[in-house]
Coordinates of C-alpha atoms in Angstrom, one line a residue:
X220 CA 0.0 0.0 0.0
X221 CA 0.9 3.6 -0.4
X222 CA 2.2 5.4 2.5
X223 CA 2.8 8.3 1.8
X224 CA -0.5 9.4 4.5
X225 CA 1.4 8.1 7.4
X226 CA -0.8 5.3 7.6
X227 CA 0.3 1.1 7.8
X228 CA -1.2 -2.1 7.8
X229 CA -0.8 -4.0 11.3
X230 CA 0.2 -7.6 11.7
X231 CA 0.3 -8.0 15.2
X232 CA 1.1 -11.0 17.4
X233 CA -0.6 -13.1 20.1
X234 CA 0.4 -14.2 23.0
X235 CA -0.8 -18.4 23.9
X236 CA -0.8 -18.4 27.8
X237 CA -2.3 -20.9 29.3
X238 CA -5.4 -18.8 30.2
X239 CA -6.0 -17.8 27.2
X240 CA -9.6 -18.2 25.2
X241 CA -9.8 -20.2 22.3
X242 CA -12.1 -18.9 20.5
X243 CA -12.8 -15.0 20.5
X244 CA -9.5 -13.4 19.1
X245 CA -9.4 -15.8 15.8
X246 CA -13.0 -15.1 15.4
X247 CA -12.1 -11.6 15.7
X248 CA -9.2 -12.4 13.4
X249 CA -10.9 -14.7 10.7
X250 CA -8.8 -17.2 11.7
X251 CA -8.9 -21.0 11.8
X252 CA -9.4 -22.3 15.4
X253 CA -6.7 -24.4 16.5
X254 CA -7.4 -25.3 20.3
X255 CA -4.3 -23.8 21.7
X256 CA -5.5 -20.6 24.2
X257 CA -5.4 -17.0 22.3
X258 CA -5.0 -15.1 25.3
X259 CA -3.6 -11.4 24.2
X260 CA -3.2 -9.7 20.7
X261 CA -0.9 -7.2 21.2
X262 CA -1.1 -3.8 19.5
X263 CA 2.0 -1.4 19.6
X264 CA 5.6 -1.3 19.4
X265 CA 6.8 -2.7 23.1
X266 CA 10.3 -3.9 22.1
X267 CA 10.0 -7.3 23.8
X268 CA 6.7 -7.9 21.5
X269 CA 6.2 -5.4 18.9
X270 CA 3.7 -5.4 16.0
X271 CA 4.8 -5.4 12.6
X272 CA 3.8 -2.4 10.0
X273 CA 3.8 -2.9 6.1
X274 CA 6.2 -0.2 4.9
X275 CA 7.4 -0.2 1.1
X276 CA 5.8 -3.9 0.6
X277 CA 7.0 -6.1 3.3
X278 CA 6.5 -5.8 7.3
X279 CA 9.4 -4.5 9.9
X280 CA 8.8 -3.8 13.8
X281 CA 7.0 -1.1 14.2
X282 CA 9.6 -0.6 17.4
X283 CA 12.3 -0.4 15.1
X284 CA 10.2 1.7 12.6
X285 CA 9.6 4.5 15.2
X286 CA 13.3 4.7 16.3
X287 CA 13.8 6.0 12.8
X288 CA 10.6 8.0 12.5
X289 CA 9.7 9.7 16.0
X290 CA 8.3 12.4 14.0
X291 CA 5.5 10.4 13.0
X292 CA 4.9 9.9 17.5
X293 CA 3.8 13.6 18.0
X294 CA 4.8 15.3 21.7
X295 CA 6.3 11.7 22.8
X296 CA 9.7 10.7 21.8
X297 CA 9.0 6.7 22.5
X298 CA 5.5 4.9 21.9
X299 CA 3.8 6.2 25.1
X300 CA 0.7 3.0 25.1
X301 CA -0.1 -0.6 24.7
X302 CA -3.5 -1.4 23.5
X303 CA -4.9 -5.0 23.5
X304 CA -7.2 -7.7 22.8
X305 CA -7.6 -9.3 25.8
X306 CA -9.7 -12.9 26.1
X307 CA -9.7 -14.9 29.4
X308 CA -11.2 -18.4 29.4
X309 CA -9.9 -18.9 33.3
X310 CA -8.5 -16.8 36.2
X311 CA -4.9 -14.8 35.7
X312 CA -2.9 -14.1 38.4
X313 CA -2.9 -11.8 41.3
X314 CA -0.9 -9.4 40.2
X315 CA -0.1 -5.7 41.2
X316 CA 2.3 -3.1 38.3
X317 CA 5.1 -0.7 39.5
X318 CA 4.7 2.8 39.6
X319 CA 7.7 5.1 37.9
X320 CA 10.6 4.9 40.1
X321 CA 10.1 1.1 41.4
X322 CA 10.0 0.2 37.9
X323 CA 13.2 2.4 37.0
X324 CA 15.0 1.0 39.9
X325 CA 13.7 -2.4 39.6
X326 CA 14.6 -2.7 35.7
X327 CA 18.7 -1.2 36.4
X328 CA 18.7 -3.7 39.4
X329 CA 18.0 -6.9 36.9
X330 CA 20.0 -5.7 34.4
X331 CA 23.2 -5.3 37.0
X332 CA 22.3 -8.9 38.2
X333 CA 22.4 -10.2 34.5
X334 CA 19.1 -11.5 34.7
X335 CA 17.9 -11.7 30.7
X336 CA 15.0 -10.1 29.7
X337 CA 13.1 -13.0 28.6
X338 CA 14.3 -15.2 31.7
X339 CA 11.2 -16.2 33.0
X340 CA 12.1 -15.0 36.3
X341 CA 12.2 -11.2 35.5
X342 CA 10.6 -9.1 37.0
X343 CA 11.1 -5.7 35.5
X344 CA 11.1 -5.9 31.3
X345 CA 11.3 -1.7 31.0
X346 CA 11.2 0.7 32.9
X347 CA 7.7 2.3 32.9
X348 CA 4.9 2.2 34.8
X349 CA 1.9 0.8 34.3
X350 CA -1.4 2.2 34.6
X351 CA -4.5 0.8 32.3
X352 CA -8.2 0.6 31.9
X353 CA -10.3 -2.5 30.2
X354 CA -13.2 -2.1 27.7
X355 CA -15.4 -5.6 28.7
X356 CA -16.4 -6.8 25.2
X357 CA -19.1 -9.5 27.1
X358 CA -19.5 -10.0 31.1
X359 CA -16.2 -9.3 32.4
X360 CA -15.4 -10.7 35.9
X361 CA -12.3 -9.4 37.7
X362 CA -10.8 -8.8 41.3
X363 CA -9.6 -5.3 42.1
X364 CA -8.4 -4.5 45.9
X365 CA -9.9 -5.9 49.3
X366 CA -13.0 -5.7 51.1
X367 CA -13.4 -3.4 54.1
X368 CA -11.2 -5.1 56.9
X369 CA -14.2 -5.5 58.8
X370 CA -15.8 -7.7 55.9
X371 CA -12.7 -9.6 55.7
X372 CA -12.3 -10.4 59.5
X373 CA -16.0 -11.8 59.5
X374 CA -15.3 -13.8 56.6
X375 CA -12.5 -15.5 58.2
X376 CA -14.6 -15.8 61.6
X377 CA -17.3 -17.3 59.2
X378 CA -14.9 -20.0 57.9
X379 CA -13.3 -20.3 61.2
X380 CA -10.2 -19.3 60.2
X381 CA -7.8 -18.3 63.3
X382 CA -5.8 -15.3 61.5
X383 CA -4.5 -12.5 63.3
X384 CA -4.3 -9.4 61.4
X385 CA -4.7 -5.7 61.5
X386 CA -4.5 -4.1 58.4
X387 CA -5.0 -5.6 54.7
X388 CA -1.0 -6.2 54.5
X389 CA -1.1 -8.1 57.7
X390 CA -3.8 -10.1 56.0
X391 CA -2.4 -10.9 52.6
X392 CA 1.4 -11.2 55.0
X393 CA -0.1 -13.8 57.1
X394 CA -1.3 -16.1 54.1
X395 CA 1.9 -15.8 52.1
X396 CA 3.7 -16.9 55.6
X397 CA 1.8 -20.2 55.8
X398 CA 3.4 -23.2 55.3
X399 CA 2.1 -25.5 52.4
X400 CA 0.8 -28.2 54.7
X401 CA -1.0 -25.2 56.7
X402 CA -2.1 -23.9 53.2
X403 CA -3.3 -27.3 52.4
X404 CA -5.3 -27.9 55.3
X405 CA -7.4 -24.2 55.6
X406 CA -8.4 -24.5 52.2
X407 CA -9.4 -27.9 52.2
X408 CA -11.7 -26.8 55.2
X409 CA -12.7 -23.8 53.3
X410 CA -14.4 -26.6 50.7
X411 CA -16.4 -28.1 53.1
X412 CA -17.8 -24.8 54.2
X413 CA -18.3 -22.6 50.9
X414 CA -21.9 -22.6 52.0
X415 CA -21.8 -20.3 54.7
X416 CA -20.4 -17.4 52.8
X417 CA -22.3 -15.5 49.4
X418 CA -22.8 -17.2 46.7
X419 CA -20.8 -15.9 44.2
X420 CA -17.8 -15.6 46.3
X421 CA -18.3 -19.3 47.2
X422 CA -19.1 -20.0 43.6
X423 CA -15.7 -18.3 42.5
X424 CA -13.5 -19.4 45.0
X425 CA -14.7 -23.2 43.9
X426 CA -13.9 -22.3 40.1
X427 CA -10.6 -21.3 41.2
X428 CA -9.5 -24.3 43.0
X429 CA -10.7 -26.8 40.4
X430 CA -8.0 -25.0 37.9
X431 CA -5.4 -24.2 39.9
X432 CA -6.0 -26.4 42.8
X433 CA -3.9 -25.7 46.5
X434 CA -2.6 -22.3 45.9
X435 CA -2.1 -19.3 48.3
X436 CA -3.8 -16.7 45.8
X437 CA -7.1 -18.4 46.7
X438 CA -6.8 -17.1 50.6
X439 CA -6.2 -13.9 48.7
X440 CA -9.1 -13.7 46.6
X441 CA -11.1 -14.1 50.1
X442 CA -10.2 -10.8 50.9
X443 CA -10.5 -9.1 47.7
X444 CA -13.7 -7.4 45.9
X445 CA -15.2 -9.2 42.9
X446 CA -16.6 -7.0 40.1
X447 CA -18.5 -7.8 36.7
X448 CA -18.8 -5.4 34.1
X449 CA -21.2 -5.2 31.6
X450 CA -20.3 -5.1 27.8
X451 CA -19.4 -1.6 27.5
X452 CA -18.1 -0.8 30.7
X453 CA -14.5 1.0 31.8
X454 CA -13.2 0.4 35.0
X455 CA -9.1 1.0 35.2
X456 CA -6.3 -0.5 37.8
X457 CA -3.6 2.3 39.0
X458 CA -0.2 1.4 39.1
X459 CA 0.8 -0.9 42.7
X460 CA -3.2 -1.9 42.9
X461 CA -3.8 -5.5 44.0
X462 CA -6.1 -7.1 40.8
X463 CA -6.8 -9.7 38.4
X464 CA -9.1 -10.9 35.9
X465 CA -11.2 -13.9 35.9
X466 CA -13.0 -14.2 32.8
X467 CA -14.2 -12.2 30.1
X468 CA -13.2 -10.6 26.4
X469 CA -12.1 -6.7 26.8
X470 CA -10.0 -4.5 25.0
X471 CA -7.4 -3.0 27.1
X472 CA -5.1 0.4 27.0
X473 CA -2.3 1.2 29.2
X474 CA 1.3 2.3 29.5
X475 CA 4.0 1.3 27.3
X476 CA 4.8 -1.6 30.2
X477 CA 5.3 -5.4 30.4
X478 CA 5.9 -5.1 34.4
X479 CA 4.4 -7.8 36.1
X480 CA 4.5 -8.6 39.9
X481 CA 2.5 -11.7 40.5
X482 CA 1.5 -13.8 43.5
X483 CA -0.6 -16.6 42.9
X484 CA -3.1 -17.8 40.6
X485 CA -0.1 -18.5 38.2
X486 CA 2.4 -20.9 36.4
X487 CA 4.1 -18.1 36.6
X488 CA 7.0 -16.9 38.6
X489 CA 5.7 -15.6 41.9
X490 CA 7.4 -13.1 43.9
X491 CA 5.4 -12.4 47.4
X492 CA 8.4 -10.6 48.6
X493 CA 8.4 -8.3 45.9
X494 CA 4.8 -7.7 46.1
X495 CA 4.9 -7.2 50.2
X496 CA 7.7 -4.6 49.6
X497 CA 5.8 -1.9 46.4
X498 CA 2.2 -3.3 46.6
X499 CA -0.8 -1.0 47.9
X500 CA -3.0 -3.2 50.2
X501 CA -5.6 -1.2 51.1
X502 CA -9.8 -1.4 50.2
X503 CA -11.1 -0.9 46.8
X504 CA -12.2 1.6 45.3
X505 CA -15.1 1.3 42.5
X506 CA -13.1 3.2 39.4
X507 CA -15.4 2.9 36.6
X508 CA -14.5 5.1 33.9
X509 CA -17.3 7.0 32.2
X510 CA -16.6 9.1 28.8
X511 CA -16.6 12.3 27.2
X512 CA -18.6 12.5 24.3
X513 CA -16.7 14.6 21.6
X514 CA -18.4 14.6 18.5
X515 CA -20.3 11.3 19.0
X516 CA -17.0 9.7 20.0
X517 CA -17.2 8.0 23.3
X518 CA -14.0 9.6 24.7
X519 CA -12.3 7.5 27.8
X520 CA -9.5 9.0 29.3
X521 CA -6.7 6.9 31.6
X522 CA -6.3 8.6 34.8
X523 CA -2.7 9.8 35.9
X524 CA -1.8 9.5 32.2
X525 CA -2.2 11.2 28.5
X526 CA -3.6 8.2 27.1
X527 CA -7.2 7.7 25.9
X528 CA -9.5 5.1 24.2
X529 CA -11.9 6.3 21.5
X530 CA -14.5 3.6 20.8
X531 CA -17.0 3.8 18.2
X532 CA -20.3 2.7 15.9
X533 CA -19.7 3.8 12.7
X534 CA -22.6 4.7 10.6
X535 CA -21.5 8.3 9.0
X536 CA -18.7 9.8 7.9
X537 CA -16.5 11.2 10.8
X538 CA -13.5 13.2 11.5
X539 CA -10.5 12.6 13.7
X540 CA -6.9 15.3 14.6
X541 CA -4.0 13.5 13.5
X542 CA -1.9 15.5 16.1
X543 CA -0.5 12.5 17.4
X544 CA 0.0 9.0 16.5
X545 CA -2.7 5.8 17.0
X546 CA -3.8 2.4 16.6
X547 CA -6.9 1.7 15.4
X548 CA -9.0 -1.7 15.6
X549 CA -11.7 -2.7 13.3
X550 CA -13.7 -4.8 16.2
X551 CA -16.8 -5.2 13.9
X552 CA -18.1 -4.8 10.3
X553 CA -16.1 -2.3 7.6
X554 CA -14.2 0.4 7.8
X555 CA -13.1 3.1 5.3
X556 CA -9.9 5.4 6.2
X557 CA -9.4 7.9 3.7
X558 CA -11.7 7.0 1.3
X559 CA -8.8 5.1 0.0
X560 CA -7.9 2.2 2.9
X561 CA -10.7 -0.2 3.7
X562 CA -10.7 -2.5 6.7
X563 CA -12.3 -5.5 7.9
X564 CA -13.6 -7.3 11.2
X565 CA -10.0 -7.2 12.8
X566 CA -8.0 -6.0 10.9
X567 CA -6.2 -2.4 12.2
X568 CA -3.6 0.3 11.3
X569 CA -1.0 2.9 12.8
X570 CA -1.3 5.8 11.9
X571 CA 1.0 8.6 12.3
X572 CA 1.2 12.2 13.3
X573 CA 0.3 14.4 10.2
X574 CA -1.0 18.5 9.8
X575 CA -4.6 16.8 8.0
X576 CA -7.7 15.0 9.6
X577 CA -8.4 11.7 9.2
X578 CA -11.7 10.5 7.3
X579 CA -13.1 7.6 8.5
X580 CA -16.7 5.9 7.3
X581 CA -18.3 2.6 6.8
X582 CA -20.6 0.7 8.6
X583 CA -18.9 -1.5 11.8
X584 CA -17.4 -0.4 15.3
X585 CA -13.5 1.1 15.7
X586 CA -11.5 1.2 18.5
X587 CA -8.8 4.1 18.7
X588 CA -5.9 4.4 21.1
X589 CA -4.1 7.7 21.4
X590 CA -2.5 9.6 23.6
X591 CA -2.7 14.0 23.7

C-alpha cells in the first residue's frame, strides 16, 4: 500500500498463555481455530513484542520503525501506550504493576544482576509504569483490591479461620507466611464450608481451586472485591493496585509496560516478597471510567496518564486530529480510512502524526488508542 499518508497495515502478534480463550480473538481475526489458548493480541511497538507495520511492501517492527521515524509519535519521543485484545477463558494471576521509580530502579537492578530479559524469572522488562483501563467486550469478571477489613475479618470468623491481622497487608502477610501443609489444610476446610459465605464468592473461590488447585492466591481472593462489568463498561487498575481478571473478552489500553509482579493464581514466577515490599493493600475503590462524548465519539480518558481510548459505531462519515500518532482496531463490520484504505472485522492500522484530519466511514465499530 501507499504510505505516503502516514498510515500502515498492522500484523500483530498473540500471546498463547495458558489462560488464554480459544475462541474470540481468531474469530475476531478470521482465523482457523486451533485449540491452543489465544489469550492477548498485542497492539503497539513494546520492544519485547512489537507489532509489525507494512512499509514499502514487506512488514518490519513497528519498534524499530519508530526509532527511525519519531516524527511520526507527536509530543512523545518513544510509543507512550499498549492497546490490547484481551480474552480470558480462566482466572490470571494476582498481580499488582510498579509505579515510575520502582520500575526504573527495579529494571537497572536486573539488568546489574544479568538477569535476561526473557528469563522467565524477570521481574522488571522496561522501565515504565503501568497504569490501564479495560473495555469488557461481554461479562467481564475481575478482582480489584480488598473488602473493608471489617468484611474480611467476619469472613475468616465465618470459615473459622484463626488469623490475626490488622491491616489488609497483615492479611495478605499472614497467608503468604503459611506453610504449604497449613495452606493445604485451611483450604481444604474452606471446601467443606463454601456454603456459609455468598454465593458468588463461594461460587468463585470453587472455580478457582478446580484449575489451579492448592494455591495461596485463593486465601487472597477471600479478601479481595469481585466485580462484573457489563459489555461496554470501563473500570481501570492504578499502578501498585492489587487485581486480576477472571473471565471475560475486553479490549485494554495502558502504559508502554510489560511489568508484572505476580502472587498466585499462576504458572508463573511468583514473587510475594516483591509484592509485600511496592504493593498497595488497602480497600477498593469502585473506578469505573465513564466518557466524554466529543463529537459522538465516546471519549475515555486513563487517569494519571495522556492516554485515551476512542470507541465507536460507525454509521456516517466522521473526522478525527492526527496530532498525534494511533492504533486503530476494526472490532466489527467495515471500515473506510481515507476514502482510500478499507478495513475489515480485525484487521487495524498505525497511523502517524500528520498537519490533516483523518476520514473515516463505513458501517462497523473502531477502536482508537491515542494519547494528547
Amino acid at each position: 500500500m501507499n504510505n505516503e499518508d502516514n498510515i500502515f497495515l498492522m500484523k500483530n502478534n498473540i500471546k498463547e498463555y495458558d489462560w488464554g480463550g480459544i475462541n474470540f480473538i481468531p474469530n475476531l481475526l478470521g482465523d482457523k481455530i486451533d485449540g491452543k489458548p489465544k489469550a492477548e493480541m498485542w497492539l503497539g511497538a513494546h520492544k519485547t513484542f512489537s507489532s509489525k507495520i507494512l512499509y514499502k511492501n514487506e512488514y518490519v517492527l513497528l519498534s524499530d520503525f519508530l526509532e527511525d521515524h519519531k516524527e511520526l509519535l507527536g509530543c512523545n519521543d518513544e510509543f507512550p501506550f499498549l492497546f490490547k485484545v484481551l480474552s480470558a477463558n480462566k482466572p490470571l494471576s494476582i498481580q499488582i504493576h510498579p509505579s515510575k521509580d520502582i520500575a526504573l530502579k527495579g529494571y537497572e537492578s536486573e539488568n546489574n544482576k544479568g538477569i535476561d530479559i526473557n528469563d522467565p524469572k524477570r521481574t522488571y522488562k522496561d522501565k515504565n509504569p503501568k497504569i490501564e483501563l479495560i473495555y469488557a467486550l461481554s461479562d467481564f469478571y475481575a478482582l480489584k483490591g480488598f473488602l473493608p477489613l471489617d468484611e474480611i475479618k467476619k469472613i475468616c470468623e465465618i470459615l473459622e479461620l484463626n488469623f490475626d491481622f490488622q491491616s489488609h497487608k497483615d492479611f495478605v502477610k499472614t497467608i503468604f507466611d503459611l506453610q504449604m501443609y497449613e495452606l493445604e489444610k485451611i483450604i481444604e476446610k474452606i471446601l467443606k464450608n463454601l456454603d456459609l459465605i455468598d454465593n458468588f464468592r463461594g461460587y468463585w473461590f470453587n472455580e478457582i481451586y478446580n484449575i489451579y488447585g492448592i494455591d495461596v492466591g485463593l486465601l487472597v481472593f477471600l479478601g479481595m472485591n469481585i466485580l462484573k462489568l457489563k459489555p461496554g463498561e470501563v473500570v481501570y487498575t492504578n499502578s501498585r493496585e492489587v487485581h486480576a481478571y477472571l473471565k471475560g473478552d475486553c479490549i485494554e489500553l495502558m502504559t508502554n509496560s510489560d511489568n508484572v509482579i505476580r502472587a498466585g493464581l499462576t504458572t508463573k514466577y511468583i514473587n510475594k516478597d516483591e509484592m509485600l515490599r511496592v504493593g498497595q493493600f488497602e480497600e477498593g475503590k469502585l473506578s469505573f471510567l465513564n466518557p466524554d462524548f466529543q463529537d459522538n465519539f465516546s471519549v475515555f480518558r486513563l487517569p494519571n496518564t495522556n492516554l485515551k481510548l476512542i470507541q465507536k459505531k460507525i454509521n456516517e462519515n466522521i473526522c478525527i486530529n492526527r496530532n498525534s500518532a494511533m492504533v486503530l482496531l476494526v472490532l466489527d463490520g467495515c471500515v473506510s480510512v481515507n476514502k482510500s484504505l478499507n478495513l475489515k472485522k480485525g484487521e487495524s492500522i498505525f497511523i502517524g502524526r500528520k498537519a490533516e484530519n483523518l476520514f473515516i466511514d463505513g458501517d462497523g465499530e473502531a477502536f482508537i488508542a491515542g494519547f494528547n
